[in-house]
Tab-separated table of C-alpha atoms and ligand atoms in Angstrom:
chain	number	residue	atom	x	y	z
A	1	MET	CA	-29.163	-116.002	169.356
A	2	ARG	CA	-28.810	-112.265	170.296
A	3	ASN	CA	-31.304	-109.590	169.229
A	4	GLY	CA	-32.682	-112.100	166.722
A	5	GLN	CA	-29.227	-112.498	165.122
A	6	LEU	CA	-27.708	-115.872	164.592
A	7	ILE	CA	-24.381	-115.822	166.400
A	8	ILE	CA	-21.877	-118.383	165.164
A	9	HIS	CA	-19.309	-119.991	167.328
A	10	PRO	CA	-16.707	-121.965	165.400
A	11	THR	CA	-17.430	-125.642	165.878
A	12	GLY	CA	-14.509	-127.189	163.975
A	13	GLU	CA	-16.127	-126.563	160.600
A	14	PHE	CA	-13.986	-123.563	159.772
A	15	ASP	CA	-10.970	-124.455	157.710
A	16	ASN	CA	-8.442	-121.707	157.382
A	17	SER	CA	-5.530	-124.127	157.593
A	18	ALA	CA	-2.551	-123.459	155.414
A	19	LYS	CA	-1.437	-125.519	152.515
A	20	LYS	CA	2.193	-126.500	152.051
A	21	TYR	CA	3.788	-124.516	149.275
A	22	LYS	CA	7.195	-124.791	147.592
A	23	HIS	CA	8.064	-121.082	147.379
A	24	ILE	CA	6.200	-119.461	150.232
A	25	VAL	CA	5.118	-120.242	153.762
A	26	ALA	CA	1.510	-119.438	154.811
A	27	GLU	CA	0.604	-118.991	158.475
A	28	PRO	CA	-3.143	-118.611	159.266
A	29	LEU	CA	-4.120	-115.439	161.143
A	30	ALA	CA	-7.536	-116.367	162.539
A	31	ALA	CA	-9.961	-119.279	162.412
A	32	ALA	CA	-12.161	-117.605	159.825
A	33	MET	CA	-9.663	-116.073	157.407
A	34	GLY	CA	-6.371	-114.296	156.842
A	35	ALA	CA	-2.805	-115.580	156.594
A	36	GLU	CA	0.675	-114.176	156.806
A	37	ILE	CA	2.810	-115.098	153.850
A	38	LYS	CA	6.448	-115.573	154.781
A	39	ALA	CA	9.744	-116.387	153.059
A	40	ILE	CA	9.226	-114.065	150.143
A	41	GLN	CA	9.971	-110.446	149.141
A	42	ILE	CA	7.383	-108.968	146.794
A	43	SER	CA	10.180	-107.480	144.705
A	44	ASP	CA	11.504	-110.999	143.997
A	45	VAL	CA	8.229	-112.736	143.048
A	46	THR	CA	8.578	-115.142	140.140
A	47	ASP	CA	5.784	-116.790	138.054
A	48	ASP	CA	5.940	-119.893	140.284
A	49	SER	CA	5.868	-118.008	143.588
A	50	PHE	CA	3.135	-115.776	142.244
A	51	SER	CA	0.818	-118.681	141.454
A	52	GLU	CA	1.255	-119.921	145.050
A	53	ILE	CA	0.549	-116.420	146.369
A	54	ALA	CA	-2.639	-116.205	144.316
A	55	ASP	CA	-3.685	-119.645	145.558
A	56	ALA	CA	-3.089	-118.545	149.145
A	57	LEU	CA	-5.073	-115.357	148.551
A	58	TYR	CA	-8.108	-117.278	147.240
A	59	ARG	CA	-7.863	-119.711	150.130
A	60	HIS	CA	-7.365	-117.205	152.989
A	61	LYS	CA	-9.218	-114.176	151.417
A	62	MET	CA	-6.731	-111.755	152.973
A	63	ILE	CA	-2.987	-112.298	153.022
A	64	TYR	CA	-0.224	-110.022	154.310
A	65	PHE	CA	3.517	-109.807	154.013
A	66	ARG	CA	5.710	-108.231	156.738
A	67	ASP	CA	9.041	-106.411	156.339
A	68	GLN	CA	8.747	-105.766	152.622
A	69	ASP	CA	11.528	-103.652	151.163
A	70	MET	CA	9.488	-102.572	148.191
A	71	SER	CA	9.204	-99.463	146.026
A	72	LEU	CA	6.036	-97.983	144.505
A	73	ALA	CA	7.090	-99.596	141.204
A	74	ASP	CA	7.351	-102.997	142.945
A	75	GLN	CA	3.803	-102.567	144.249
A	76	GLU	CA	2.600	-101.640	140.770
A	77	ASN	CA	4.361	-104.624	139.205
A	78	PHE	CA	2.949	-107.019	141.741
A	79	THR	CA	-0.562	-105.610	141.352
A	80	HIS	CA	-0.287	-105.895	137.594
A	81	ARG	CA	0.433	-109.592	137.876
A	82	PHE	CA	-3.221	-110.068	138.959
A	83	GLY	CA	-4.630	-108.082	136.018
A	84	GLU	CA	-5.264	-104.528	134.783
A	85	PHE	CA	-5.219	-101.700	137.345
A	86	GLY	CA	-8.634	-100.789	138.738
A	87	GLU	CA	-9.941	-97.222	138.695
A	88	ASP	CA	-10.766	-95.874	142.161
A	89	ALA	CA	-13.775	-93.633	142.391
A	90	TYR	CA	-12.472	-91.595	145.351
A	91	THR	CA	-8.747	-91.323	145.126
A	92	THR	CA	-6.193	-89.756	142.836
A	93	GLY	CA	-2.928	-91.570	142.223
A	94	MET	CA	0.525	-90.185	142.950
A	95	GLU	CA	2.100	-87.919	140.428
A	96	ASP	CA	4.672	-90.377	139.034
A	97	HIS	CA	2.664	-93.454	139.984
A	98	PRO	CA	-0.945	-92.803	138.933
A	99	ASN	CA	-2.036	-96.333	139.925
A	100	VAL	CA	-0.900	-95.925	143.496
A	101	GLN	CA	-3.340	-94.002	145.704
A	102	PRO	CA	-2.157	-92.545	149.007
A	103	VAL	CA	-4.578	-92.889	151.932
A	104	ILE	CA	-3.356	-90.470	154.602
A	105	LYS	CA	-4.559	-89.230	157.925
A	106	GLU	CA	-2.256	-86.590	159.419
A	107	ALA	CA	-1.420	-86.581	163.132
A	108	ASP	CA	-3.309	-83.331	163.629
A	109	THR	CA	-6.368	-84.242	161.511
A	110	ARG	CA	-9.547	-84.496	163.561
A	111	THR	CA	-12.379	-86.000	161.542
A	112	HIS	CA	-15.465	-88.076	162.189
A	113	MET	CA	-15.228	-89.819	158.856
A	114	ILE	CA	-12.261	-91.604	157.320
A	115	PHE	CA	-11.728	-93.447	154.102
A	116	GLY	CA	-13.017	-96.992	154.550
A	117	GLY	CA	-14.381	-96.376	158.064
A	118	SER	CA	-17.337	-98.748	157.892
A	119	TRP	CA	-17.801	-102.305	156.679
A	120	HIS	CA	-17.555	-102.225	152.919
A	121	THR	CA	-16.368	-103.881	149.762
A	122	ASP	CA	-14.411	-101.603	147.444
A	123	SER	CA	-16.426	-99.561	144.945
A	124	PRO	CA	-19.320	-102.010	144.428
A	125	PHE	CA	-21.330	-99.180	142.787
A	126	LEU	CA	-19.155	-99.683	139.675
A	127	GLU	CA	-20.253	-102.061	136.983
A	128	ARG	CA	-16.923	-103.856	137.390
A	129	PRO	CA	-15.788	-103.398	141.021
A	130	PRO	CA	-12.118	-104.083	141.800
A	131	ALA	CA	-11.320	-107.782	142.115
A	132	ILE	CA	-8.381	-107.353	144.410
A	133	SER	CA	-7.105	-104.525	146.556
A	134	MET	CA	-3.817	-104.093	148.315
A	135	VAL	CA	-2.355	-101.520	150.714
A	136	PHE	CA	1.203	-101.016	151.874
A	137	GLY	CA	1.922	-99.528	155.299
A	138	ALA	CA	4.188	-96.531	154.632
A	139	ASP	CA	3.714	-94.653	157.928
A	140	ILE	CA	1.917	-96.458	160.750
A	141	PRO	CA	0.824	-95.288	164.228
A	142	PRO	CA	2.355	-97.069	167.238
A	143	TYR	CA	-1.089	-98.452	168.022
A	144	GLY	CA	-4.595	-98.089	166.611
A	145	GLY	CA	-5.413	-97.818	162.913
A	146	ASP	CA	-5.880	-101.586	162.531
A	147	THR	CA	-7.961	-102.971	159.629
A	148	MET	CA	-10.564	-105.755	159.990
A	149	TRP	CA	-11.888	-108.085	157.324
A	150	ALA	CA	-14.958	-110.359	157.294
A	151	ASN	CA	-15.198	-113.567	155.262
A	152	SER	CA	-18.451	-113.344	153.308
A	153	ALA	CA	-18.012	-116.781	151.697
A	154	LEU	CA	-17.792	-118.403	155.114
A	155	ALA	CA	-20.835	-116.370	156.210
A	156	TYR	CA	-22.733	-117.588	153.175
A	157	SER	CA	-21.908	-121.205	154.008
A	158	TYR	CA	-23.556	-120.810	157.405
A	159	LEU	CA	-26.977	-119.819	156.007
A	160	SER	CA	-29.802	-122.322	155.816
A	161	ASP	CA	-30.542	-123.840	152.396
A	162	THR	CA	-33.920	-122.038	152.438
A	163	MET	CA	-32.219	-118.664	152.963
A	164	LYS	CA	-29.655	-119.495	150.263
A	165	ASN	CA	-32.551	-120.232	147.854
A	166	ILE	CA	-34.308	-117.010	148.705
A	167	LEU	CA	-31.163	-114.944	148.142
A	168	SER	CA	-30.041	-116.777	145.006
A	169	SER	CA	-32.071	-114.704	142.542
A	170	LEU	CA	-31.845	-111.335	144.276
A	171	LYS	CA	-29.891	-108.297	143.090
A	172	VAL	CA	-28.601	-105.660	145.456
A	173	HIS	CA	-28.530	-101.965	144.557
A	174	MET	CA	-24.986	-100.762	145.344
A	175	SER	CA	-24.870	-96.948	145.455
A	176	ALA	CA	-22.516	-94.353	146.928
A	177	GLY	CA	-25.519	-92.141	147.727
A	178	ASN	CA	-25.293	-92.390	151.568
A	179	VAL	CA	-21.520	-92.049	151.630
A	180	LEU	CA	-21.441	-88.973	149.335
A	181	HIS	CA	-24.288	-87.408	151.310
A	182	GLU	CA	-22.341	-87.892	154.541
A	183	VAL	CA	-19.147	-86.476	153.000
A	184	GLN	CA	-21.037	-83.400	151.767
A	185	LYS	CA	-22.802	-82.876	155.083
A	186	ARG	CA	-19.514	-83.044	157.003
A	187	GLN	CA	-17.762	-80.744	154.559
A	188	GLU	CA	-20.526	-78.185	154.931
A	189	GLU	CA	-20.588	-78.446	158.742
A	190	ARG	CA	-16.883	-78.582	159.356
A	191	HIS	CA	-15.391	-76.728	156.432
A	192	ALA	CA	-13.920	-79.394	154.240
A	193	GLU	CA	-13.337	-82.118	156.746
A	194	ASN	CA	-10.455	-84.212	155.402
A	195	ILE	CA	-11.456	-87.864	155.045
A	196	GLY	CA	-7.936	-88.854	153.975
A	197	VAL	CA	-8.159	-89.219	150.223
A	198	SER	CA	-8.270	-86.828	147.343
A	199	LYS	CA	-10.115	-86.990	144.051
A	200	LYS	CA	-10.082	-85.046	140.907
A	201	ASN	CA	-13.806	-84.700	140.114
A	202	LEU	CA	-16.016	-87.296	141.770
A	203	ASP	CA	-18.432	-88.665	139.223
A	204	ALA	CA	-21.221	-88.320	141.764
A	205	ILE	CA	-24.152	-89.050	139.465
A	206	SER	CA	-22.896	-92.405	138.296
A	207	MET	CA	-21.668	-93.290	141.794
A	208	ILE	CA	-25.138	-92.580	143.124
A	209	ASP	CA	-26.916	-94.389	140.309
A	210	GLY	CA	-24.608	-97.243	141.128
A	211	ALA	CA	-25.097	-100.799	139.907
A	212	PHE	CA	-27.231	-103.837	140.567
A	213	HIS	CA	-25.237	-106.978	141.433
A	214	PRO	CA	-26.138	-110.477	142.624
A	215	VAL	CA	-26.642	-110.705	146.407
A	216	VAL	CA	-24.819	-114.038	146.160
A	217	ARG	CA	-21.856	-113.868	143.795
A	218	THR	CA	-19.713	-116.674	142.475
A	219	HIS	CA	-15.943	-116.370	142.514
A	220	PRO	CA	-14.702	-116.468	138.859
A	221	VAL	CA	-11.607	-118.571	139.722
A	222	THR	CA	-12.670	-120.878	142.590
A	223	GLY	CA	-16.410	-121.069	142.032
A	224	GLU	CA	-16.971	-120.254	145.720
A	225	LYS	CA	-20.219	-118.430	146.572
A	226	ALA	CA	-20.218	-115.377	148.800
A	227	LEU	CA	-22.645	-112.743	150.102
A	228	TYR	CA	-22.182	-109.405	148.332
A	229	VAL	CA	-23.836	-106.939	150.705
A	230	ASP	CA	-22.136	-104.317	152.875
A	231	GLU	CA	-22.865	-101.475	155.243
A	232	SER	CA	-21.667	-98.546	153.171
A	233	TYR	CA	-23.177	-99.151	149.778
A	234	ALA	CA	-25.964	-101.797	149.780
A	235	MET	CA	-29.054	-99.571	149.557
A	236	GLY	CA	-31.846	-101.771	148.309
A	237	ILE	CA	-32.923	-104.905	146.516
A	238	GLU	CA	-34.222	-104.909	142.975
A	239	GLY	CA	-37.982	-105.271	142.849
A	240	MET	CA	-38.494	-104.925	146.641
A	241	LEU	CA	-39.967	-102.039	148.646
A	242	GLU	CA	-37.515	-100.242	150.891
A	243	GLN	CA	-39.372	-101.597	153.953
A	244	GLU	CA	-38.972	-105.164	152.609
A	245	ALA	CA	-35.315	-104.854	151.580
A	246	ALA	CA	-34.032	-102.997	154.676
A	247	PRO	CA	-34.497	-105.792	157.245
A	248	LEU	CA	-33.063	-108.395	154.834
A	249	LEU	CA	-29.980	-106.278	154.110
A	250	LYS	CA	-29.576	-105.580	157.843
A	251	PHE	CA	-29.683	-109.316	158.572
A	252	ILE	CA	-27.128	-110.095	155.900
A	253	ARG	CA	-24.652	-107.401	156.841
A	254	GLU	CA	-24.876	-108.244	160.561
A	255	HIS	CA	-24.517	-111.940	159.715
A	256	ILE	CA	-21.319	-111.359	157.620
A	257	THR	CA	-19.653	-109.054	160.115
A	258	GLN	CA	-20.147	-111.025	163.306
A	259	PRO	CA	-16.871	-111.610	165.180
A	260	ALA	CA	-16.478	-115.271	164.315
A	261	PHE	CA	-16.178	-114.523	160.582
A	262	THR	CA	-13.538	-111.784	160.982
A	263	CYS	CA	-9.846	-111.181	161.333
A	264	ARG	CA	-7.915	-108.105	162.405
A	265	LEU	CA	-4.553	-106.903	161.203
A	266	ARG	CA	-2.234	-104.876	163.403
A	267	TRP	CA	-0.232	-102.812	160.951
A	268	ALA	CA	3.493	-102.269	160.951
A	269	GLU	CA	5.493	-100.207	158.534
A	270	LYS	CA	6.522	-102.192	155.456
A	271	THR	CA	3.528	-104.537	155.752
A	272	LEU	CA	1.600	-105.225	152.522
A	273	ALA	CA	-1.982	-106.549	152.885
A	274	VAL	CA	-3.808	-108.006	149.852
A	275	TRP	CA	-7.462	-109.009	149.850
A	276	ASP	CA	-10.006	-110.604	147.489
A	277	ASN	CA	-12.616	-107.912	147.265
A	278	ARG	CA	-15.167	-110.295	145.765
A	279	LEU	CA	-15.661	-112.286	148.926
A	280	CYS	CA	-14.753	-110.262	151.931
A	281	LEU	CA	-15.677	-106.902	153.503
A	282	HIS	CA	-13.211	-104.688	155.360
A	283	HIS	CA	-13.279	-101.880	157.876
A	284	ALA	CA	-10.697	-99.197	158.811
A	285	PHE	CA	-10.603	-97.486	162.231
A	286	ASN	CA	-10.431	-93.802	163.023
A	287	ASP	CA	-8.771	-94.334	166.421
A	288	HIS	CA	-5.274	-92.931	166.019
A	289	ASP	CA	-5.643	-89.180	166.565
A	290	GLY	CA	-2.216	-87.683	167.249
A	291	TYR	CA	-0.433	-90.252	164.996
A	292	ARG	CA	0.045	-90.076	161.268
A	293	ARG	CA	-1.010	-93.015	159.099
A	294	GLU	CA	-0.182	-93.388	155.409
A	295	LEU	CA	-1.041	-96.326	153.224
A	296	HIS	CA	-0.371	-96.836	149.526
A	297	ARG	CA	-3.260	-98.493	147.784
A	298	THR	CA	-3.587	-100.252	144.424
A	299	THR	CA	-6.480	-102.180	142.978
A	300	VAL	CA	-7.013	-104.744	140.202
A	301	GLU	CA	-9.890	-104.318	137.841
A	302	GLY	CA	-12.616	-106.883	138.350
A	303	GLU	CA	-15.269	-108.586	136.292
A	304	ILE	CA	-19.025	-107.922	136.250
A	305	PRO	CA	-20.146	-109.872	139.333
A	306	GLN	CA	-22.044	-113.029	138.470
B	8	LIG	C1	-9.557	-99.168	152.529
B	8	LIG	O1	-9.038	-99.549	151.499
B	8	LIG	O2	-10.754	-99.249	152.735
B	8	LIG	C2	-8.676	-98.541	153.580
B	8	LIG	C3	-8.182	-99.584	154.543
B	8	LIG	C4	-7.536	-98.927	155.717
B	8	LIG	O3	-7.315	-97.711	155.734
B	8	LIG	O4	-7.284	-99.631	156.687
């Protein structure tokens, strides 16, 4: 116990072991989550190898592929195998590839805020947040600029039955209000500070109104339950006073993001990372001043969280 927070140490109950597949090889990254998928090029994926990749994604929550010789069209085709493209609230796609969004920080950009720079799940203020997100490392700093993920299904499994019961009927208010306020404040103070993404016209009103989603959501494919609360967007709980909701949300987000439930990816050029946005949070780092970083991002449209 530290500062009243339950700190988990793995006790052998974590199971991020890899299954044996016919078309791919999965190698676990950390005890809690994550796996490298080997022996496959994304540009050569068949129906059979794809079903194994999807299985590995649902098992490990985040999977990554090194040394991928893939084009923007290959990334679009692979994304499309999971479902329709998701709409991203912040970013504009590339001219000839509208479903691929560049996330760029130039070597000489100095900013206090970057895209994805706090623990979050992608666009939960939408009625149908993206189910799956993926990013390809196009230009990667020699060090720094890692991404972390936290397994919110594993975090859920470590709650007491009493806490699970309390949370089971609650709905979280997911709103971009704090994020947009911060962006606006920084732009005013620092003359259009560049957070690394571009957007046509942000639909600020609907992003701030946001959506109410279950605090505990059930994965539509695996039936697994996971906590759906993050640092960036979870602003309140339906029917609760702010003073009541705030400590509960703080507990949940600190519980999910404690070190034991996380993994961390060191990027390399030509690495593709894919994560299941329904049951993990992720966090980018603004620690590579002097080095350019460019990722290409695609998302898959999700369902209304249940
Ligand atoms: C994101 O999708 O949140 C960005 C991830 C990253 O830049 O590492």
